Amino acid sequence: MAQRKTINKDDLKPGLSMERTVLRKENRKFEYEHVPLKKIEVEGQSVREAVDDDHVVELSLSMQKNGLLEPIVLQKKANNTYQLIAGFHRLTAAHRLAWESIPAHVIVGPVENIKALALIENVVRKDMSLKEECDAVAYLVDTEKLSTSQMCDLLGKSRAWVDRRLVSINLPDDLKGPLFDGILPAGHAELLGGIEDESQRKWLTSWALQNRPPKSALAEMVSVTINSPTLSNAVEVGLKTAQEISKTSPFLRTCQS
């Protein structure tokens, strides 16, 4: 007989689990069970492909020695199987250890923000690329409508960490490429993002990639670039001046020349 008990939101201790923090906001209840691994379904990720991942290997060694410190989160389906909500790496480690069942918090009722929970867990527990982190933050802001403070609490990250990724999201596309490829430092990309003129920005970005200047030197270059007229502005001013001269009398025009 599976071990089962109902857990109310007030029974969950703050800081124990990021995914349960999200669900606690929705006033949800959980049932604690030991669920057979063969009954747990995973969408979009392959347990077989991930069993040799360095993080999974390290986690399985810890689980073998200390047990599972934080149960996974599941949702029960109509066909008596379970959908994984959060805990992919813990589940994979359990498969690697050949466990027959795994401790789990089974959510009572439907869940709408499965993607948000998966993103939060990945950011907290997995080495993600900067682009993946920015995509996760963008989803949490645009779709889940989370504030900066809420994301700091859920992700366990500083405000500076969240703010930097929010800035990266809004950078021009010509800066995102080298930034996400790791060849342009985030601080340099933020400085270059302040240049509105695309041709000037691309030229200075190319210069920065070739010369790799310190941030202070690039800041001076950006300041000079922003305060200098663009080629189109210079041409416009020149044409306007020529038109004004053409309207004056020949005598004054000769003096001006």
XYZ file of C-alpha atoms in Angstrom:
257
model
C 0.000 0.000 0.000
C 1.517 3.362 -0.995
C 2.332 5.687 1.863
C 0.132 8.755 1.540
C -0.694 11.831 3.539
C -2.200 15.199 2.665
C 0.046 18.259 2.957
C -1.501 21.712 3.213
C 0.311 24.784 1.972
C 0.934 25.981 5.549
C 2.821 22.754 6.317
C 5.500 23.543 3.731
C 8.565 25.211 5.206
C 9.807 28.310 3.322
C 12.952 27.732 1.252
C 12.580 23.953 1.011
C 11.635 23.828 -2.628
C 11.337 26.391 -5.422
C 8.615 24.446 -7.240
C 6.516 24.107 -4.084
C 6.918 27.856 -3.458
C 5.206 28.518 -6.794
C 2.436 26.036 -6.074
C 1.962 27.338 -2.529
C 0.961 30.694 -4.026
C -2.022 28.946 -5.616
C -3.204 27.528 -2.261
C -2.637 23.959 -3.432
C -2.555 20.693 -1.493
C -0.183 17.776 -1.952
C -0.320 14.078 -1.226
C 2.959 12.461 -0.231
C 3.502 9.092 -1.929
C 6.205 6.632 -2.922
C 5.450 6.364 -6.641
C 6.769 3.528 -8.870
C 9.206 4.896 -11.468
C 7.470 2.998 -14.265
C 4.287 5.002 -13.670
C 5.962 8.412 -14.071
C 5.765 10.027 -17.504
C 8.219 12.671 -18.699
C 7.463 14.954 -21.640
C 10.142 16.614 -23.765
C 13.111 15.104 -21.914
C 14.730 11.674 -22.143
C 15.679 9.935 -18.927
C 17.784 7.409 -20.864
C 19.851 10.127 -22.533
C 20.456 12.007 -19.275
C 21.595 9.165 -16.972
C 25.273 9.784 -17.766
C 25.082 13.556 -17.362
C 27.720 14.799 -14.898
C 25.090 16.481 -12.726
C 22.968 13.319 -12.633
C 25.986 11.154 -11.751
C 26.924 13.482 -8.896
C 23.315 13.628 -7.711
C 22.910 9.835 -7.817
C 26.016 9.408 -5.633
C 24.543 11.841 -3.112
C 21.156 10.083 -3.186
C 22.806 6.696 -2.735
C 24.568 7.957 0.370
C 21.999 10.326 1.895
C 18.714 9.389 0.244
C 16.430 11.835 -1.562
C 16.403 15.032 0.496
C 13.686 16.755 -1.566
C 10.826 14.719 -3.121
C 9.926 15.304 -6.766
C 6.605 16.926 -7.713
C 4.028 14.994 -9.755
C 0.486 15.335 -11.000
C -1.732 12.265 -11.167
C -3.325 11.500 -14.542
C -6.614 9.807 -15.340
C -4.956 6.539 -16.469
C -3.357 5.997 -13.022
C 0.005 7.312 -14.210
C 1.812 10.448 -13.073
C 3.078 13.473 -14.984
C 6.425 14.879 -13.825
C 6.096 18.542 -12.862
C 9.501 19.163 -11.259
C 12.484 16.985 -10.408
C 13.768 15.618 -13.721
C 17.347 15.217 -12.528
C 16.256 13.597 -9.261
C 14.032 11.186 -11.203
C 16.868 10.411 -13.636
C 19.246 9.751 -10.748
C 16.684 7.354 -9.261
C 16.577 5.475 -12.593
C 20.379 5.342 -12.584
C 20.290 3.805 -9.099
C 17.643 1.304 -10.266
C 15.155 2.414 -7.598
C 11.689 0.894 -7.947
C 9.897 3.946 -6.510
C 10.644 7.520 -5.512
C 9.228 9.879 -2.851
C 6.959 12.477 -4.441
C 4.587 15.285 -3.630
C 1.520 14.622 -5.795
C -0.475 17.757 -6.541
C -4.186 17.638 -5.797
C -6.012 19.296 -8.701
C -4.890 20.646 -12.110
C -1.749 22.711 -12.674
C -1.519 25.415 -15.329
C 2.019 26.737 -14.880
C 3.980 23.523 -15.549
C 6.422 25.324 -17.862
C 7.154 27.982 -15.245
C 7.946 25.319 -12.673
C 10.275 23.495 -15.064
C 12.091 26.725 -15.955
C 12.549 27.673 -12.310
C 13.983 24.268 -11.481
C 16.358 24.378 -14.457
C 17.666 27.823 -13.521
C 18.161 26.794 -9.897
C 19.665 23.343 -10.404
C 21.177 23.235 -13.902
C 24.057 24.971 -15.647
C 22.172 26.947 -18.280
C 23.601 29.127 -21.013
C 23.052 32.882 -20.812
C 20.550 32.657 -23.670
C 18.565 29.947 -21.864
C 18.562 32.023 -18.679
C 17.355 35.089 -20.608
C 14.624 33.053 -22.317
C 13.507 31.733 -18.919
C 13.407 35.215 -17.383
C 11.537 36.570 -20.434
C 8.894 33.838 -20.066
C 8.470 34.484 -16.345
C 8.070 38.225 -17.007
C 5.907 38.165 -20.148
C 3.736 35.099 -19.522
C 3.713 34.560 -15.762
C 3.767 38.337 -15.072
C 6.286 37.983 -12.234
C 7.973 41.066 -10.818
C 11.723 41.370 -10.337
C 11.332 40.806 -6.596
C 9.234 37.676 -7.141
C 11.824 36.243 -9.535
C 14.619 36.965 -7.056
C 12.724 35.027 -4.388
C 11.770 32.090 -6.617
C 15.120 31.718 -8.364
C 17.258 32.452 -5.341
C 19.167 35.032 -7.406
C 20.221 38.598 -6.672
C 18.451 41.613 -8.150
C 21.618 42.385 -10.129
C 21.476 38.880 -11.690
C 17.836 39.321 -12.724
C 18.302 42.923 -13.902
C 21.272 41.973 -16.109
C 19.209 39.322 -17.890
C 16.305 41.734 -18.306
C 18.716 44.186 -19.963
C 20.104 41.417 -22.210
C 16.573 40.516 -23.355
C 16.032 44.048 -24.672
C 19.372 44.430 -26.454
C 19.391 44.828 -30.276
C 19.707 41.553 -32.204
C 23.180 42.443 -33.504
C 24.435 42.466 -29.895
C 22.582 39.363 -28.690
C 24.494 37.106 -31.106
C 28.040 37.824 -29.834
C 26.768 38.124 -26.244
C 25.093 34.699 -26.219
C 28.066 33.183 -28.082
C 30.281 34.278 -25.200
C 32.587 36.515 -27.245
C 31.182 39.824 -25.967
C 31.071 40.476 -22.183
C 27.675 41.417 -20.770
C 28.956 44.776 -19.474
C 30.315 45.654 -22.922
C 27.023 44.655 -24.563
C 25.058 46.903 -22.188
C 27.281 49.875 -23.062
C 26.969 49.262 -26.795
C 23.202 48.890 -26.419
C 23.033 52.596 -25.575
C 23.986 53.521 -29.166
C 20.761 53.997 -31.117
C 22.300 54.388 -34.570
C 22.658 50.864 -35.972
C 25.624 51.560 -38.257
C 27.595 53.266 -35.460
C 26.732 50.467 -33.035
C 27.809 47.718 -35.435
C 31.074 49.503 -36.231
C 31.951 49.977 -32.554
C 30.894 46.403 -31.737
C 33.243 45.121 -34.433
C 36.016 47.310 -33.010
C 35.372 46.012 -29.477
C 35.423 42.377 -30.618
C 38.745 42.883 -32.407
C 40.526 44.951 -29.738
C 38.875 43.636 -26.537
C 39.203 46.957 -24.667
C 38.595 47.293 -20.903
C 35.097 48.414 -19.975
C 36.267 51.913 -19.030
C 37.877 52.463 -22.460
C 34.776 51.208 -24.251
C 32.595 53.494 -22.130
C 34.628 56.501 -23.356
C 34.292 55.342 -26.981
C 30.542 54.887 -26.568
C 30.223 58.361 -25.024
C 32.137 59.953 -27.925
C 30.041 58.010 -30.449
C 26.721 58.983 -28.872
C 27.700 62.666 -28.721
C 29.030 62.733 -32.302
C 26.701 63.367 -35.239
C 25.947 60.460 -37.526
C 26.786 60.628 -41.229
C 23.121 61.138 -42.109
C 22.879 63.968 -39.553
C 26.021 65.616 -40.954
C 24.672 65.410 -44.509
C 21.339 66.832 -43.353
C 23.029 69.755 -41.612
C 25.213 70.383 -44.670
C 22.219 70.430 -47.020
C 20.293 72.727 -44.707
C 23.251 75.124 -44.549
C 23.635 75.062 -48.362
C 19.931 75.876 -48.801
C 20.168 78.799 -46.379
C 23.228 80.183 -48.221
C 21.477 79.870 -51.585
C 18.661 82.096 -50.335
C 20.962 85.004 -49.459
C 22.009 87.780 -51.840
C 25.061 87.197 -54.092
C 26.992 89.848 -52.174
C 26.363 88.216 -48.742
C 26.931 84.768 -50.241
C 30.410 85.876 -51.420
C 31.200 87.191 -47.935
C 30.020 83.947 -46.316
C 32.099 81.907 -48.720
